[in-house]
GROMACS .gro file of N, CA, C and O in nm:
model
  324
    1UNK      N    1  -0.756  -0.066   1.518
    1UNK     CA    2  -0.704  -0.083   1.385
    1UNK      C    3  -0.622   0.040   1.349
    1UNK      O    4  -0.675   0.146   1.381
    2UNK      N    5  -0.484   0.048   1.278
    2UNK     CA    6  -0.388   0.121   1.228
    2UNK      C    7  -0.419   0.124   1.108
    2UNK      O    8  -0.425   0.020   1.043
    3UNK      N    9  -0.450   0.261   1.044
    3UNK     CA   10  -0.441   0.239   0.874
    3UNK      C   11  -0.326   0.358   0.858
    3UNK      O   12  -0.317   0.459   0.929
    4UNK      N   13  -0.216   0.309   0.714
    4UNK     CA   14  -0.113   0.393   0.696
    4UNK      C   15  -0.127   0.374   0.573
    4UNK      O   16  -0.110   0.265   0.518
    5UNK      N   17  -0.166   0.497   0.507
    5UNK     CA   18  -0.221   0.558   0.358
    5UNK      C   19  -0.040   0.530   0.306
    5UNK      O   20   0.055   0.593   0.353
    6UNK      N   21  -0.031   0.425   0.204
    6UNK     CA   22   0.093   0.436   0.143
    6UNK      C   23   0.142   0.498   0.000
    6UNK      O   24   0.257   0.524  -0.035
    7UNK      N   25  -0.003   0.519  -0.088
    7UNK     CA   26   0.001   0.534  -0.185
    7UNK      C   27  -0.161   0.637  -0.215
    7UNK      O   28  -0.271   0.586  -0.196
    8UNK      N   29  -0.147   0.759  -0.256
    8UNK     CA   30  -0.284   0.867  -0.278
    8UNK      C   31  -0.205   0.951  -0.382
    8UNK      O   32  -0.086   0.962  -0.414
    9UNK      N   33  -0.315   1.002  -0.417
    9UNK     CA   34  -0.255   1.135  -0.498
    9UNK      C   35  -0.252   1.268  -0.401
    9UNK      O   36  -0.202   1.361  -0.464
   10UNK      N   37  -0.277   1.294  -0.309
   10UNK     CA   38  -0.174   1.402  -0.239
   10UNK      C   39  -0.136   1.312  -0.085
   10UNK      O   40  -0.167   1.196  -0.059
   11UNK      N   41  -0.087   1.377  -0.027
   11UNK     CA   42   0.030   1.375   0.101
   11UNK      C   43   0.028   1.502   0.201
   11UNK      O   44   0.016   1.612   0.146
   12UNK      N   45   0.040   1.500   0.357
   12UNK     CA   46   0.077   1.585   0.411
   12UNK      C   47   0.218   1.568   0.423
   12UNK      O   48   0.292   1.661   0.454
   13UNK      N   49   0.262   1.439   0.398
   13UNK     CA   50   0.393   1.401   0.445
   13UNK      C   51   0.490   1.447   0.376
   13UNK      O   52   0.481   1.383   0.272
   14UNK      N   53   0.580   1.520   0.367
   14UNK     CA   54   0.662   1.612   0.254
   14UNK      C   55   0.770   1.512   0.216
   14UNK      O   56   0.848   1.555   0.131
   15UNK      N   57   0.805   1.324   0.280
   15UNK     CA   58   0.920   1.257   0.257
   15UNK      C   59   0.815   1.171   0.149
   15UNK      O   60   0.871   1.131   0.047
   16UNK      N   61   0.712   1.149   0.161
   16UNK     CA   62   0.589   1.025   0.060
   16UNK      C   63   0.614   1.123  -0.101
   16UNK      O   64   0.651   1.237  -0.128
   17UNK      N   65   0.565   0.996  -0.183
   17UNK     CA   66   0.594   1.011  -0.316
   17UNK      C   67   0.426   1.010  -0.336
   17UNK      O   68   0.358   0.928  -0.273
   18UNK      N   69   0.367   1.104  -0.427
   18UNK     CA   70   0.228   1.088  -0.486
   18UNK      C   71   0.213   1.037  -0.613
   18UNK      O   72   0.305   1.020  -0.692
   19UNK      N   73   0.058   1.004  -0.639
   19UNK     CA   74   0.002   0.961  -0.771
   19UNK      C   75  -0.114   0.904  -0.788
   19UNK      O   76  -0.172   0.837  -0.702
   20UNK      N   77  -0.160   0.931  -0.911
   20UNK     CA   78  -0.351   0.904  -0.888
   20UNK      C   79  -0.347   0.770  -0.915
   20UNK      O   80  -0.328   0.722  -1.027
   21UNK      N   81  -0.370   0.688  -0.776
   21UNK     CA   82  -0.369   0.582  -0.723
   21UNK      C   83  -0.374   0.571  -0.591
   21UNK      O   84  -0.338   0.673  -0.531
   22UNK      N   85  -0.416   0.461  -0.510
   22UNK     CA   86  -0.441   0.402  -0.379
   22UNK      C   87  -0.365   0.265  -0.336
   22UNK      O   88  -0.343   0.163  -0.401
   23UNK      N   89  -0.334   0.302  -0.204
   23UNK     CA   90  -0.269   0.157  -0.143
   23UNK      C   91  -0.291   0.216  -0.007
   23UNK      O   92  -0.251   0.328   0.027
   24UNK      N   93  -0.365   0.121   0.074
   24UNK     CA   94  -0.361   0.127   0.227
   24UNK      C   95  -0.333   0.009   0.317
   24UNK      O   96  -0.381  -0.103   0.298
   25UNK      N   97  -0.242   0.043   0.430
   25UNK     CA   98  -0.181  -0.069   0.531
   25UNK      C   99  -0.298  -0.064   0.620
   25UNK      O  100  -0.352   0.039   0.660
   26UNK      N  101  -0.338  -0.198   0.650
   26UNK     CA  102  -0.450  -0.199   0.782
   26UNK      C  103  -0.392  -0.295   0.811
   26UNK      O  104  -0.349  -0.386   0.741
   27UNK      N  105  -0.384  -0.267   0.991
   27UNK     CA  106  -0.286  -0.341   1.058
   27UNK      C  107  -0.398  -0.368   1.187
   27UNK      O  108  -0.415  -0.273   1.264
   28UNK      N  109  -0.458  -0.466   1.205
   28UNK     CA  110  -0.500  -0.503   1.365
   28UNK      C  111  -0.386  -0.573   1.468
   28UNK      O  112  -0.265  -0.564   1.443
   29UNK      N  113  -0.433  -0.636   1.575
   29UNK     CA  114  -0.332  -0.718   1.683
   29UNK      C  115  -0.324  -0.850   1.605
   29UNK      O  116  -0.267  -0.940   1.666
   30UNK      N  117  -0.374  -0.882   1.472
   30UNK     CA  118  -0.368  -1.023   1.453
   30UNK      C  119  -0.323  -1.034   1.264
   30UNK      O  120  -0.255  -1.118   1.205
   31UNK      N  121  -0.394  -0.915   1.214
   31UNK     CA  122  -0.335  -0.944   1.040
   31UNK      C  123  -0.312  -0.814   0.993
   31UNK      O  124  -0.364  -0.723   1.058
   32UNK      N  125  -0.235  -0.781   0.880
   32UNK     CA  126  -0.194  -0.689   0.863
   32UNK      C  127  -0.265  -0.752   0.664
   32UNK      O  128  -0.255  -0.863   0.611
   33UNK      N  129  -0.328  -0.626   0.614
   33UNK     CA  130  -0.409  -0.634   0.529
   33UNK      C  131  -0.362  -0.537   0.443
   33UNK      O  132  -0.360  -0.432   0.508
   34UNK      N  133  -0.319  -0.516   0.318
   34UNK     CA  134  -0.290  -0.442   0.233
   34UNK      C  135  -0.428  -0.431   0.117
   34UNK      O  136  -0.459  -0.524   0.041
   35UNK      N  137  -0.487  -0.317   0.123
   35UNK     CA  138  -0.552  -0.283   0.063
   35UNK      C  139  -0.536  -0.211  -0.040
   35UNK      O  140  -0.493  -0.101  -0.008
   36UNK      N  141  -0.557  -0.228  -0.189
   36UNK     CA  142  -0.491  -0.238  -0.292
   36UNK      C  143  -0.364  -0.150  -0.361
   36UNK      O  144  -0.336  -0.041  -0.313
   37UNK      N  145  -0.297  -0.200  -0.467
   37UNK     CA  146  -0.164  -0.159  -0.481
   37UNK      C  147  -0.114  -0.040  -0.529
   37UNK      O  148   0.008  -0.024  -0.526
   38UNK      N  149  -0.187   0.048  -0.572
   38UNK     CA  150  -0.188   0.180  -0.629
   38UNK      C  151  -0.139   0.147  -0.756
   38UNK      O  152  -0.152   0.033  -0.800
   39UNK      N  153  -0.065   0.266  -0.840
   39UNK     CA  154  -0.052   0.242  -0.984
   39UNK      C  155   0.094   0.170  -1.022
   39UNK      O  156   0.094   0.114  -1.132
   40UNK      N  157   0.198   0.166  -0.960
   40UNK     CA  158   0.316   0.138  -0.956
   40UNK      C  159   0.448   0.118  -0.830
   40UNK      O  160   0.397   0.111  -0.719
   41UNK      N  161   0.494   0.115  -0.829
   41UNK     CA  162   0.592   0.048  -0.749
   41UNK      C  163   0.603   0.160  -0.622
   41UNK      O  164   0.695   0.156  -0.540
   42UNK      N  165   0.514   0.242  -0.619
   42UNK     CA  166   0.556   0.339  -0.566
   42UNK      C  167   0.525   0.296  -0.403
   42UNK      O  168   0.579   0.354  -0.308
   43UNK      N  169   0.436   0.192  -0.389
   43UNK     CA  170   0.414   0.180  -0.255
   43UNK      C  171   0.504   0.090  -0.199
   43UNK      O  172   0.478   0.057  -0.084
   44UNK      N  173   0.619   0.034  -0.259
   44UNK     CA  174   0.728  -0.041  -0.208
   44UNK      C  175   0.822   0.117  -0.169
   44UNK      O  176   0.881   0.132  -0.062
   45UNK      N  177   0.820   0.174  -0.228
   45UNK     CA  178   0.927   0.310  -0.215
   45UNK      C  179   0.850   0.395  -0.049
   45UNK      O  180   0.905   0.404   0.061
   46UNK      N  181   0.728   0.438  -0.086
   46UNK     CA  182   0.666   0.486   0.025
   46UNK      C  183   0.652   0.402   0.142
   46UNK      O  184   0.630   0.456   0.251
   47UNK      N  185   0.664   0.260   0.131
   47UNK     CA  186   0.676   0.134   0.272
   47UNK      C  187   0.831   0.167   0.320
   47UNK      O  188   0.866   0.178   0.437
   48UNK      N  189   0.908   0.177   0.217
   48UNK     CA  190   1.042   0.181   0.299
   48UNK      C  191   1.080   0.304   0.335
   48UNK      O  192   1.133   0.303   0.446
   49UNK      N  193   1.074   0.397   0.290
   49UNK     CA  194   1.040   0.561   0.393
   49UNK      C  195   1.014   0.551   0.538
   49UNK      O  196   1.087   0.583   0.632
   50UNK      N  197   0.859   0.484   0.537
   50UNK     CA  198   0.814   0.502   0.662
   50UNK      C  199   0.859   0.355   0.714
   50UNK      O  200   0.760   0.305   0.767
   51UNK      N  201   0.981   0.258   0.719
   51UNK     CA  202   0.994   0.221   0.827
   51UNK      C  203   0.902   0.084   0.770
   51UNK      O  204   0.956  -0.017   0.813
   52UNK      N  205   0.781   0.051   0.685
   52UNK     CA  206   0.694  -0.122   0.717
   52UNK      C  207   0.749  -0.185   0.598
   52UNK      O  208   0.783  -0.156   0.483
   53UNK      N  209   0.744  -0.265   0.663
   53UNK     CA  210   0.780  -0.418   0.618
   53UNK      C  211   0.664  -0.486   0.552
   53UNK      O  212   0.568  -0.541   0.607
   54UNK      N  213   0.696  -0.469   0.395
   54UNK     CA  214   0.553  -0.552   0.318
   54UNK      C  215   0.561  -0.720   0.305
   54UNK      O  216   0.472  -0.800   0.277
   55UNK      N  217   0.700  -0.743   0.337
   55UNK     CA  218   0.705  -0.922   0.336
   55UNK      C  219   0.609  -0.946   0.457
   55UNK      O  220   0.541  -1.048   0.448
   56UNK      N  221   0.592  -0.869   0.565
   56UNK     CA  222   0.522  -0.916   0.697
   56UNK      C  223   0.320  -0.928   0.662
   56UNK      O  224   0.238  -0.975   0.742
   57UNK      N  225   0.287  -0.866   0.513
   57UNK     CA  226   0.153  -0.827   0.490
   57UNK      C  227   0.121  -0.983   0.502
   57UNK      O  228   0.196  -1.075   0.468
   58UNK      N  229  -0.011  -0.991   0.559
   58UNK     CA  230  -0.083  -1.116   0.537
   58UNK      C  231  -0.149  -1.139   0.447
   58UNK      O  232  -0.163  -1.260   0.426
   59UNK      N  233  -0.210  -1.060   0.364
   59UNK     CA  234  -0.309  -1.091   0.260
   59UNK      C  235  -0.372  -0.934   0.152
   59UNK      O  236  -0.410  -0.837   0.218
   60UNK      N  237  -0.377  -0.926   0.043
   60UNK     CA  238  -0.416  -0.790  -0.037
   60UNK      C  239  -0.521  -0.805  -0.111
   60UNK      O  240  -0.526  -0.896  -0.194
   61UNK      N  241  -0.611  -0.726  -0.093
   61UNK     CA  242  -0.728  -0.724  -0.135
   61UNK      C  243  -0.786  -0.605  -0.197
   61UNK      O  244  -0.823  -0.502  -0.139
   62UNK      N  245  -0.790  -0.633  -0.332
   62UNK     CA  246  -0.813  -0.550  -0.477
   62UNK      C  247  -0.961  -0.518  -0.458
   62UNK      O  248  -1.037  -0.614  -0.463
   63UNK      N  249  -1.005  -0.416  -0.441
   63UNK     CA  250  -1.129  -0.294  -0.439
   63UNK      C  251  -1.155  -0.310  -0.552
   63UNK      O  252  -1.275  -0.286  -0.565
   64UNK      N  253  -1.105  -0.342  -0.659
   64UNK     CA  254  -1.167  -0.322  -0.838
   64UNK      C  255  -1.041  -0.357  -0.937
   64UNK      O  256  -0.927  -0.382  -0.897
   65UNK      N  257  -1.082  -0.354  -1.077
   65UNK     CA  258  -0.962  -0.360  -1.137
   65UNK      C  259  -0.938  -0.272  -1.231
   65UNK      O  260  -0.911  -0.310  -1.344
   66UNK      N  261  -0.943  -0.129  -1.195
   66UNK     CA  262  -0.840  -0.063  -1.289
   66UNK      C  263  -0.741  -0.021  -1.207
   66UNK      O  264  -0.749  -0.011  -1.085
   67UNK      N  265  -0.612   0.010  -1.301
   67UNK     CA  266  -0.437   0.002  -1.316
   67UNK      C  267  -0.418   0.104  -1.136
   67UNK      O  268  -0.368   0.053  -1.036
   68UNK      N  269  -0.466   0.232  -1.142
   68UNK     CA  270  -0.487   0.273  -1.057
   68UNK      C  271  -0.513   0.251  -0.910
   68UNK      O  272  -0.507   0.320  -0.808
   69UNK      N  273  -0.549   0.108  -0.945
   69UNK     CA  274  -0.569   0.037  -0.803
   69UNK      C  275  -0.497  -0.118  -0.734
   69UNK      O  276  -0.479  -0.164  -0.621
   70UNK      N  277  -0.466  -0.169  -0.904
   70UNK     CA  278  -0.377  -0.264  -0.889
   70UNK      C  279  -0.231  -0.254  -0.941
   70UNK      O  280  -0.137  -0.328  -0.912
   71UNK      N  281  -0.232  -0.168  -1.008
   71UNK     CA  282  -0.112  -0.186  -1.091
   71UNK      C  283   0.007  -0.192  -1.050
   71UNK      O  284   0.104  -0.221  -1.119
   72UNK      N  285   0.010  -0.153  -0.894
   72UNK     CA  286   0.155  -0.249  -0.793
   72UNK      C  287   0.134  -0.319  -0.780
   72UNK      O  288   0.221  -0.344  -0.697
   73UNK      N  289   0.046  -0.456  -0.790
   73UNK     CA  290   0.044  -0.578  -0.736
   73UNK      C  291   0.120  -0.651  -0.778
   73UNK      O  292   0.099  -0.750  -0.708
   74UNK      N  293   0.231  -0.687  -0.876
   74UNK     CA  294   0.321  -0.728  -0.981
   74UNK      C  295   0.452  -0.689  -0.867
   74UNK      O  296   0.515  -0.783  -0.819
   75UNK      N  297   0.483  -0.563  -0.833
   75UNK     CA  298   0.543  -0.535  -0.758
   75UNK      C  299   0.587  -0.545  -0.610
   75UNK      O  300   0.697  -0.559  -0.555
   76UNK      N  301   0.442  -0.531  -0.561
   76UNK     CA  302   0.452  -0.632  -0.426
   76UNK      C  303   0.482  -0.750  -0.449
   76UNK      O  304   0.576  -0.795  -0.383
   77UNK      N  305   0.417  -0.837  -0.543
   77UNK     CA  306   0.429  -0.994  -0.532
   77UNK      C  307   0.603  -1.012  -0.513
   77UNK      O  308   0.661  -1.105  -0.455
   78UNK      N  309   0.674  -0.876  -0.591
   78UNK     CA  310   0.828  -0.919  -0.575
   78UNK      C  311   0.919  -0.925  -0.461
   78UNK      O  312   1.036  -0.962  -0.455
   79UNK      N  313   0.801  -0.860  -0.332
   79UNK     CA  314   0.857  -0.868  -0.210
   79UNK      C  315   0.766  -0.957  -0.124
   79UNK      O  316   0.806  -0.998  -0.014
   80UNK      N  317   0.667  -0.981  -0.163
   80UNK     CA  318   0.567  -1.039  -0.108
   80UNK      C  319   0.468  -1.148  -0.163
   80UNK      O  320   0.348  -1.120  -0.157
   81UNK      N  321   0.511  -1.292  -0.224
   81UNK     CA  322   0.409  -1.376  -0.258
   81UNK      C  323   0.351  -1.462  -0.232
   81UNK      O  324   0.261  -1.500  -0.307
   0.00000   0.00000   0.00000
């Protein structure tokens, strides 16, 4: 399994955008799983940096519901519904 942190409040990566929020790519040989959306659009910005393709996600699955954790999901849905 591949996980690619798209959305945290810090970064080693000096090109990623931060914010207190979460979004993680989990990618096996068979589904690619977006684990929830962080606070804003920011994980469409941080997907296209590094290169992934969120139309290709199979399915996103919300850990809880405060804003912090979903509040890109509005945003993905615009590349991904």
């Amino acid at each position: 399994m591949k996980w690619t942190v798209l959305v945290d409040n810090r970064t080693d990566n000096p090109v990623l955008e931060t914010e207190h929020g979460l979004s993680i790519l989990l990618e096996t040989e068979h589904h690619r799983v977006l684990l929830d959306t962080g606070a804003s659009d920011m994980l469409i910005r941080n997907a296209e940096k590094l290169s992934i393709d969120l139309s290709s996600v199979d399915c996103v699955f919300i850990s809880h519901g405060h804003s912090d954790h979903d509040g890109g999901l509005v945003h993905f849905m615009s590349v991904n519904d």
